[in-house]
Every structure is written in C-alpha cells, then in structure tokens.
Amino acid sequence: QVQLVESGGGVVQPGRSLRLSCAASGFTFSNYGMHWVRQAPGKGLEWVTIIYYDGSNKYYADSVKGRFTVSRDNSKNTLFLQMNSLRAEDTAVYYCATSLGGKGVFDIWGQGTMVIVSS
Amino acid sequence: DIQMTQSPSTLSASVGDRVTITCRASQNISSWLAWYQQKPGKAPKLLIYKASSLESGVASGFSGSGSGTQFTLTISSLQPDDLATYYCQQYNSYPWTFGQGTKVDIK
C-alpha cells in the first residue's frame, strides 16, 4: 500500500546539522512532487519545502531558507531534508507529504520524525 | 506571504451540534484552500480540497464553502470521533501557509 516513512530524527545541538529521510512505497515516486511539513510541540502546522517530481524546482519557507536543503533520489524512492545551522525553534515533528490524487494538496502523510534541537 | 486566520481557536460543542469554523486569507486565494483534521499524536488527514470538494472516504457530515478570502468548514452533526484540531491551508502560492488551528472539544 501507499506509504511514506520518515527517519533520521533525534536530538542535536544548536548550530549542528541533521539529515532526514522519507522512504516512499506503493506509488511511482518519480511522478510526484514531495513536501516537508513540520509541527513544533503543541503548535500548528508549518509548511517547510517542496521539491518537484524531477528535482527541477524547490521552494522554501522563509524560516528555513539558506539553512535547509531538500533533495530526492528517484532511483531509491527517497526524499531528503538536509538541515544545517539548526536552532531551538526548529524543534518539531517533521512530516513528509504528497498529493497522489491530483488535487494539489496533502492527501498522503508519513508518520513523522521528531527533531529536538537542544544543548 | 499569505496569512491564514482561523476562528475560533477553541470550540466546545455537544454531540449532534452543527459546528462552523471560519478561515480568512490575507489576500485572494480563489478556491485554493484545504481543510485538515488532526488527532493527537497523528498526522493530519485531508478533509476538503479546493474549498468545497470532499476528499474520498471522508464522512458526508463535513462540508466546505467560500472563495476569495473567506472560507468555512461545517460539521453538520458533531460526533465524538470529531474531537480533533482542524487546520485550513492555502495552496494558491508559495510559501503555502496554514491557519493556527481550531481545537474542537466535545461537551
């Protein structure tokens, strides 16, 4: 069945880096744009970034621009989020998500991976 | 960036009540609005897309309306399983943005 599984979360010190992964299965990964969305503890949802199906275009939230980089490996059905210069305010559950139904919104979500930025 | 403002922030209602949540966009987003339901510890679930289209498999008691800058999500008859936080989201332009959420409690 269709599935997105995030990994790579953990505890990291401020200023350090972390790379998240999202493994896709059950659909043709290379046909779909992929997003990262995050949610700080007890807070609302924040869209982070999108990468087009072929990696040709990427957009970022202002809060992460210049620090985070999204990429994908279509041969391995995997999405990545490289997070550099991490700050306490980056602490959140990070979800990967996509739109499989052609609606342009998030109809498929992963279960999320927790990132804690703390000294 | 387009700001999305939801009201109310919290809502307490009885089973069977009709519930309405409002979402306002800071600029015209046409009908590029989605609604999500999120239960504690879970990923969000898509309810409504393009302002008023019901996602497949979602209970018919949910409905959406509006266009431009004003939108509403209506639950026609609140059920215990509807206890959740609801978010609107615009996808008219990047960066996509969410409302701050409306937490629905059952009285």
Short mmCIF file of C-alpha atoms in Angstrom, two decimals:
data_model
loop_
_atom_site.label_atom_id
_atom_site.label_comp_id
_atom_site.label_asym_id
_atom_site.label_seq_id
_atom_site.Cartn_x
_atom_site.Cartn_y
_atom_site.Cartn_z
CA GLN A 1 0.00 0.00 0.00
CA VAL A 2 0.96 3.63 -0.30
CA GLN A 3 3.35 4.58 2.46
CA LEU A 4 5.75 7.32 3.50
CA VAL A 5 8.19 6.54 6.29
CA GLU A 6 10.38 9.26 7.77
CA SER A 7 13.61 8.62 9.64
CA GLY A 8 16.69 10.44 10.85
CA GLY A 9 15.23 12.48 13.67
CA GLY A 10 16.89 12.84 17.05
CA VAL A 11 18.49 15.22 19.49
CA VAL A 12 21.06 17.65 18.09
CA GLN A 13 22.88 20.66 19.49
CA PRO A 14 22.19 24.17 18.21
CA GLY A 15 24.31 25.01 15.18
CA ARG A 16 24.75 21.38 14.17
CA SER A 17 23.30 19.51 11.19
CA LEU A 18 20.90 16.65 10.66
CA ARG A 19 19.56 14.87 7.57
CA LEU A 20 16.07 13.46 7.45
CA SER A 21 14.91 10.80 5.01
CA CYS A 22 11.48 9.82 3.75
CA ALA A 23 11.12 6.42 2.09
CA ALA A 24 8.21 6.10 -0.31
CA SER A 25 6.47 2.92 -1.41
CA GLY A 26 3.30 1.84 -3.14
CA PHE A 27 3.35 4.51 -5.83
CA THR A 28 5.59 5.83 -8.61
CA PHE A 29 7.68 8.22 -6.53
CA SER A 30 9.34 9.88 -9.52
CA ASN A 31 5.99 11.20 -10.77
CA TYR A 32 5.15 13.35 -7.73
CA GLY A 33 6.27 16.49 -6.02
CA MET A 34 7.16 15.98 -2.38
CA HIS A 35 6.86 18.26 0.63
CA TRP A 36 8.13 18.58 4.17
CA VAL A 37 5.77 19.98 6.81
CA ARG A 38 6.70 20.45 10.45
CA GLN A 39 4.89 20.90 13.75
CA ALA A 40 6.54 22.27 16.86
CA PRO A 41 5.38 20.70 20.15
CA GLY A 42 1.87 21.91 20.97
CA LYS A 43 1.84 24.22 17.95
CA GLY A 44 0.29 24.32 14.50
CA LEU A 45 1.46 23.06 11.14
CA GLU A 46 4.16 24.83 9.13
CA TRP A 47 4.93 24.06 5.51
CA VAL A 48 8.71 23.81 5.05
CA THR A 49 9.60 22.98 1.46
CA ILE A 50 8.61 21.35 -1.82
CA ILE A 51 10.69 19.62 -4.45
CA TYR A 52 9.19 18.95 -7.85
CA TYR A 53 8.89 15.41 -9.20
CA ASP A 54 12.15 15.68 -11.14
CA GLY A 55 14.01 17.93 -8.68
CA SER A 56 13.90 20.84 -11.12
CA ASN A 57 12.24 23.28 -8.72
CA LYS A 58 12.37 23.79 -5.00
CA TYR A 59 10.69 26.30 -2.71
CA TYR A 60 11.29 27.00 0.96
CA ALA A 61 9.64 28.73 3.87
CA ASP A 62 11.45 31.92 4.83
CA SER A 63 12.18 30.44 8.27
CA VAL A 64 14.46 27.75 6.76
CA LYS A 65 15.71 29.38 3.55
CA GLY A 66 19.50 29.22 3.30
CA ARG A 67 19.76 26.60 6.08
CA PHE A 68 17.68 23.67 4.82
CA THR A 69 18.06 21.86 1.50
CA VAL A 70 15.56 19.43 0.04
CA SER A 71 16.64 16.73 -2.40
CA ARG A 72 15.43 13.41 -3.74
CA ASP A 73 16.79 10.18 -5.19
CA ASN A 74 14.17 8.84 -7.56
CA SER A 75 16.16 5.65 -8.11
CA LYS A 76 15.79 4.89 -4.40
CA ASN A 77 12.30 6.35 -3.90
CA THR A 78 13.64 8.56 -1.15
CA LEU A 79 13.21 12.20 -0.18
CA PHE A 80 15.76 14.04 1.96
CA LEU A 81 15.91 17.16 4.08
CA GLN A 82 19.38 18.42 4.96
CA MET A 83 19.09 20.74 7.94
CA ASN A 84 22.10 22.91 8.78
CA SER A 85 22.68 25.59 11.41
CA LEU A 86 19.86 24.18 13.50
CA ARG A 87 18.13 26.39 16.03
CA ALA A 88 15.95 25.66 19.05
CA GLU A 89 12.93 26.86 17.05
CA ASP A 90 13.50 24.05 14.53
CA THR A 91 12.41 21.57 17.21
CA ALA A 92 9.39 19.82 15.72
CA VAL A 93 7.89 16.70 14.27
CA TYR A 94 8.81 16.65 10.58
CA TYR A 95 6.35 15.06 8.16
CA CYS A 96 6.85 14.27 4.51
CA ALA A 97 3.70 14.55 2.44
CA THR A 98 2.48 14.45 -1.12
CA SER A 99 -0.57 14.69 -3.36
CA LEU A 100 -1.33 11.47 -5.18
CA GLY A 101 -4.88 12.28 -6.14
CA GLY A 102 -4.11 15.19 -8.43
CA LYS A 103 -5.69 17.64 -6.02
CA GLY A 104 -2.54 19.60 -5.30
CA VAL A 105 -2.79 19.19 -1.54
CA PHE A 106 -1.54 16.71 1.03
CA ASP A 107 -3.55 13.53 0.77
CA ILE A 108 -0.71 11.26 1.87
CA TRP A 109 1.39 11.86 5.01
CA GLY A 110 4.13 9.98 6.77
CA GLN A 111 4.00 9.30 10.50
CA GLY A 112 6.60 11.97 11.24
CA THR A 113 10.04 12.05 12.82
CA MET A 114 10.92 14.16 15.86
CA VAL A 115 13.82 16.60 15.80
CA ILE A 116 14.91 18.18 19.08
CA VAL A 117 17.47 20.96 18.98
CA SER A 118 18.90 21.40 22.44
CA SER A 119 22.22 21.80 24.18
CA ASP B 1 3.29 35.68 2.37
CA ILE B 2 -0.42 34.91 2.65
CA GLN B 3 -1.63 34.86 6.26
CA MET B 4 -4.40 32.47 7.22
CA THR B 5 -6.51 33.32 10.27
CA GLN B 6 -8.89 30.81 11.80
CA SER B 7 -11.65 31.40 14.31
CA PRO B 8 -12.40 30.37 16.90
CA SER B 9 -9.17 28.96 18.33
CA THR B 10 -11.11 26.55 20.52
CA LEU B 11 -14.69 25.37 20.34
CA SER B 12 -16.73 23.28 22.74
CA ALA B 13 -19.95 21.75 21.46
CA SER B 14 -22.34 18.91 22.17
CA VAL B 15 -22.82 15.75 20.18
CA GLY B 16 -25.28 16.49 17.42
CA ASP B 17 -24.50 20.22 17.25
CA ARG B 18 -23.78 21.96 13.97
CA VAL B 19 -20.26 23.37 14.11
CA THR B 20 -18.72 26.04 11.90
CA ILE B 21 -15.07 27.06 11.68
CA THR B 22 -14.00 30.13 9.75
CA CYS B 23 -10.77 30.77 7.87
CA ARG B 24 -9.78 34.11 6.41
CA ALA B 25 -6.94 34.69 3.93
CA SER B 26 -4.98 37.93 3.87
CA GLN B 27 -5.38 38.09 0.09
CA ASN B 28 -7.45 36.47 -2.62
CA ILE B 29 -6.67 32.76 -2.94
CA SER B 30 -9.59 31.90 -5.24
CA SER B 31 -10.66 28.39 -4.16
CA TRP B 32 -7.18 27.06 -3.38
CA LEU B 33 -8.00 26.12 0.17
CA ALA B 34 -7.87 22.81 2.01
CA TRP B 35 -9.08 21.65 5.42
CA TYR B 36 -7.35 19.02 7.55
CA GLN B 37 -8.29 17.16 10.72
CA GLN B 38 -5.55 16.21 13.17
CA LYS B 39 -5.99 13.95 16.15
CA PRO B 40 -3.43 13.88 18.98
CA GLY B 41 -0.23 12.09 18.05
CA LYS B 42 -1.34 11.54 14.46
CA ALA B 43 -0.55 13.04 11.08
CA PRO B 44 -3.17 15.38 9.64
CA LYS B 45 -5.92 13.96 7.44
CA LEU B 46 -7.27 15.74 4.37
CA LEU B 47 -10.98 16.52 4.61
CA ILE B 48 -11.72 19.17 1.98
CA TYR B 49 -9.81 20.48 -1.04
CA LYS B 50 -10.48 23.27 -3.48
CA ALA B 51 -12.59 24.93 -0.78
CA SER B 52 -15.62 22.65 -1.12
CA SER B 53 -14.63 19.26 -2.57
CA LEU B 54 -14.96 16.39 -0.12
CA GLU B 55 -12.00 14.03 -0.04
CA SER B 56 -12.87 10.43 -0.86
CA GLY B 57 -13.73 8.42 2.22
CA VAL B 58 -14.46 11.44 4.41
CA ALA B 59 -17.82 11.46 6.22
CA SER B 60 -20.51 13.41 4.40
CA GLY B 61 -21.19 15.44 7.50
CA PHE B 62 -18.15 17.56 6.65
CA SER B 63 -18.54 20.36 4.13
CA GLY B 64 -16.60 23.40 3.00
CA SER B 65 -17.58 26.64 1.37
CA GLY B 66 -16.21 30.01 0.35
CA SER B 67 -13.88 31.61 -2.13
CA GLY B 68 -11.57 34.58 -2.35
CA THR B 69 -10.68 35.38 1.26
CA GLN B 70 -13.46 33.89 3.38
CA PHE B 71 -13.98 30.17 3.95
CA THR B 72 -15.88 27.92 6.31
CA LEU B 73 -15.72 24.31 7.41
CA THR B 74 -19.00 22.91 8.70
CA ILE B 75 -19.65 19.74 10.64
CA SER B 76 -23.37 19.16 10.26
CA SER B 77 -23.80 16.97 13.34
CA LEU B 78 -20.84 16.72 15.71
CA GLN B 79 -19.81 13.19 16.62
CA PRO B 80 -17.49 12.02 19.41
CA ASP B 81 -14.96 10.92 16.79
CA ASP B 82 -14.74 14.53 15.55
CA LEU B 83 -12.71 15.53 18.62
CA ALA B 84 -9.63 16.97 16.92
CA THR B 85 -7.84 20.10 15.79
CA TYR B 86 -8.79 21.46 12.37
CA TYR B 87 -6.50 23.45 10.09
CA CYS B 88 -7.10 25.40 6.93
CA GLN B 89 -4.29 25.71 4.38
CA GLN B 90 -3.87 27.86 1.28
CA TYR B 91 -2.12 26.47 -1.77
CA ASN B 92 -2.56 29.44 -4.05
CA SER B 93 1.08 30.45 -3.86
CA TYR B 94 4.32 29.56 -2.12
CA PRO B 95 5.02 29.60 0.71
CA TRP B 96 1.93 27.53 1.43
CA THR B 97 0.52 28.55 4.79
CA PHE B 98 -1.76 27.07 7.43
CA GLY B 99 -4.18 28.64 9.83
CA GLN B 100 -3.28 28.39 13.50
CA GLY B 101 -5.83 25.64 14.10
CA THR B 102 -9.20 25.23 15.82
CA LYS B 103 -9.42 22.71 18.63
CA VAL B 104 -12.85 21.10 18.87
CA ASP B 105 -13.88 19.66 22.23
CA ILE B 106 -16.95 17.62 22.97
CA LYS B 107 -19.05 18.99 25.86
#
